[in-house]
Coordinates of N, CA and C in Angstrom, one line a residue:
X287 N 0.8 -1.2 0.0 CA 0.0 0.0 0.0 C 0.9 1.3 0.0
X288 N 1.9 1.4 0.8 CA 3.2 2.4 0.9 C 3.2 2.8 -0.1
X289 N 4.1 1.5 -0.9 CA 4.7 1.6 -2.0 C 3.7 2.3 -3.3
X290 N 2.4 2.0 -3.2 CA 1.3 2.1 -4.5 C 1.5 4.0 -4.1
X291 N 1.4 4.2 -3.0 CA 1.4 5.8 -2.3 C 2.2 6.5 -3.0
X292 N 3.5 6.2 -2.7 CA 4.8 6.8 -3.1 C 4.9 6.5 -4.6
X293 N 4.3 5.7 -5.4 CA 4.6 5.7 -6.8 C 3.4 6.2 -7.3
X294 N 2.6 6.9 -7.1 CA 1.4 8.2 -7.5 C 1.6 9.7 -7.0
X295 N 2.3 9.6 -5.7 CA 3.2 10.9 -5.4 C 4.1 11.4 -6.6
X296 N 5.1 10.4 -6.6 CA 5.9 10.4 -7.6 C 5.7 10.9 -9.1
X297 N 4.6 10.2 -9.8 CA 4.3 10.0 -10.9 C 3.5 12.0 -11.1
X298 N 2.9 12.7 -9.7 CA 2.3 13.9 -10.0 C 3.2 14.5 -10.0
X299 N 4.3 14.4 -9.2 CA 5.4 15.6 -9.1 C 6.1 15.3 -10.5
X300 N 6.6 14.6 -11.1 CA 7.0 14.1 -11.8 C 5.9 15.3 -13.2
X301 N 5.1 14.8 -13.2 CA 3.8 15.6 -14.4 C 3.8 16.8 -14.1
X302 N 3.7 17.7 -13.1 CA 3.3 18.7 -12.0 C 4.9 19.4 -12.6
X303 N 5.6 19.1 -12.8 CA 7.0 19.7 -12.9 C 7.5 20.2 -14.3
X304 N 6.8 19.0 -15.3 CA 6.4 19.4 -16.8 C 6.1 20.2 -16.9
X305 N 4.8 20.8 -16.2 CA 4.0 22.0 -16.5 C 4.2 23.5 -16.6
X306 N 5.4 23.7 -16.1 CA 6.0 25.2 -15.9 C 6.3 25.5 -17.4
X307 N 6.0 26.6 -17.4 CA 6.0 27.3 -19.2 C 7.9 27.3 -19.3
X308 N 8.0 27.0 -20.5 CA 8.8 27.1 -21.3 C 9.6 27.5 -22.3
X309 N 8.9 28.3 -23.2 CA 8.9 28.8 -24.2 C 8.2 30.4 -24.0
X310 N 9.3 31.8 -24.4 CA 9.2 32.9 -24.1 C 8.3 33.8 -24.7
X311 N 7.4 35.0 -25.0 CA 6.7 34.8 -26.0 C 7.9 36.2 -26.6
X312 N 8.3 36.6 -26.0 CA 10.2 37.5 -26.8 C 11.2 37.1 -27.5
X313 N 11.3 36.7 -28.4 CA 12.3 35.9 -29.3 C 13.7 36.0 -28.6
X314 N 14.1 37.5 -27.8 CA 15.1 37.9 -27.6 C 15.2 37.0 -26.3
X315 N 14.5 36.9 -25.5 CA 14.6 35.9 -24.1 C 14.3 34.5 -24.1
X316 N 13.9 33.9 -25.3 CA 13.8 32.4 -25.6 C 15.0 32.1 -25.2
X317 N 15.7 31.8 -24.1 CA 16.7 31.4 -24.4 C 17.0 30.0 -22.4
X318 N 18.0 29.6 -22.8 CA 18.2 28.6 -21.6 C 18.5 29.5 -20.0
X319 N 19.7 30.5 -20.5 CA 20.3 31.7 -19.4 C 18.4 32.3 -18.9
X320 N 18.4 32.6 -19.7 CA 17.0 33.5 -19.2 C 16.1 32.7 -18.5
X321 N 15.5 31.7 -18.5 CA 14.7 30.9 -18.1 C 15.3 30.4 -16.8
X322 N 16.2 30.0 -17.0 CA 16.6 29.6 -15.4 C 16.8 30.7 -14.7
X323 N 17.4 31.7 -14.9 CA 17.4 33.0 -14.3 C 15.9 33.4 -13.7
X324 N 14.8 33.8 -14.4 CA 13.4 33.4 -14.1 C 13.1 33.0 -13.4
X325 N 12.9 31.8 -13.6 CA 12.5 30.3 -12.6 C 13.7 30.5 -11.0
X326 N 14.6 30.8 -11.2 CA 15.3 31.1 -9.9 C 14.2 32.4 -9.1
X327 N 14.4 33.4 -9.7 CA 13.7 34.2 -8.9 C 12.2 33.9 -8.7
X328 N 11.8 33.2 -9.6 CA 10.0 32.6 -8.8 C 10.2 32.1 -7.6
X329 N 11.7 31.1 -7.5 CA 11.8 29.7 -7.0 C 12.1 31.0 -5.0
X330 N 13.1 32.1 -5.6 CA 13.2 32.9 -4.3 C 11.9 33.5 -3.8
X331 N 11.1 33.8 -4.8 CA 9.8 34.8 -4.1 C 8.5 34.1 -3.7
X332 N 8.3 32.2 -4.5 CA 7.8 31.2 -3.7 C 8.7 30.1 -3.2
X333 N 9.1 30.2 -2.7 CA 10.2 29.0 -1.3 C 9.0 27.8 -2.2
X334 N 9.6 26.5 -1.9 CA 9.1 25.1 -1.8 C 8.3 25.0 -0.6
X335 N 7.3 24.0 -0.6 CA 6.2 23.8 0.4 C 5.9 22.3 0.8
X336 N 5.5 21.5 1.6 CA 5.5 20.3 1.4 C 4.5 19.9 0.8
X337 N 3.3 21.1 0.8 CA 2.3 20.4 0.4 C 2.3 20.9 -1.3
X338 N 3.4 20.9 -2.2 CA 3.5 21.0 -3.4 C 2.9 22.7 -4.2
X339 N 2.3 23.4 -3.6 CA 1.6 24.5 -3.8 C 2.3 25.2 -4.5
X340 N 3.7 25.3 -4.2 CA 4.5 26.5 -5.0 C 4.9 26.2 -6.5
X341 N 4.9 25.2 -7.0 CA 4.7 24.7 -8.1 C 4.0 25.4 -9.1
X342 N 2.4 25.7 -8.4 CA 1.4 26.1 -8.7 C 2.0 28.0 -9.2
X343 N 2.5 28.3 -7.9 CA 2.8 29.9 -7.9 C 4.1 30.0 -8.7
X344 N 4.9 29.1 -8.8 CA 6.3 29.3 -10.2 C 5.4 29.2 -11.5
X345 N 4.3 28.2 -11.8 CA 4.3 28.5 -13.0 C 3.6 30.1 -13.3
X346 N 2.1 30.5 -12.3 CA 2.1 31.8 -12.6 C 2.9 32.9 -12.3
X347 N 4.2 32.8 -12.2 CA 5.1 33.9 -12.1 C 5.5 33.6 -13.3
X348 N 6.1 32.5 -13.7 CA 7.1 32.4 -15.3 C 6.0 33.1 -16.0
X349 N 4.5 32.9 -15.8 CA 3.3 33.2 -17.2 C 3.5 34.5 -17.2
X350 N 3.7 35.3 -15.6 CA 3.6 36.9 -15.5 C 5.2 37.4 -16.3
X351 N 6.0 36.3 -16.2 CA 7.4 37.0 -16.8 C 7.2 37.0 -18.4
X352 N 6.5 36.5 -19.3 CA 6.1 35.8 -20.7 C 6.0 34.7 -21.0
X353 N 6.5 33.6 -20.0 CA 6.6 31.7 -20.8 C 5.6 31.0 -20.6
X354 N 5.5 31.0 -21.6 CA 4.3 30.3 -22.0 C 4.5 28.6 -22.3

């Protein structure tokens, strides 16, 4: 039963982590530097949570930066 637990936990964070926008809608900031730069500062202005929530608030900060 544990184990069925931990391998559906898994499998959401796993999906859940896909979901952060990727692609810039600025030609000039499509780029790898820029994106992780981004995603750092979401990652400072929402800290990690246990209950996975910030996930939620990185993707709408990357959407408020352009990535879509």
């Amino acid at each position: 039963m544990l184990r069925i637990l931990f391998m559906v936990l898994l499998v959401a964070i796993v999906c859940s982590c896909g979901a952060i926008p990727d692609k810039n809608i600025d030609p000039a900031k499509n780029n790898v530097a820029n994106f992780r730069k981004d995603l750092k500062e979401c990652g400072e202005d929402y800290p990690e949570q246990a209950s996975g929530v910030h996930i939620r608030q990185w993707q709408g900060c990357m959407e408020l930066k352009g990535w879509k």
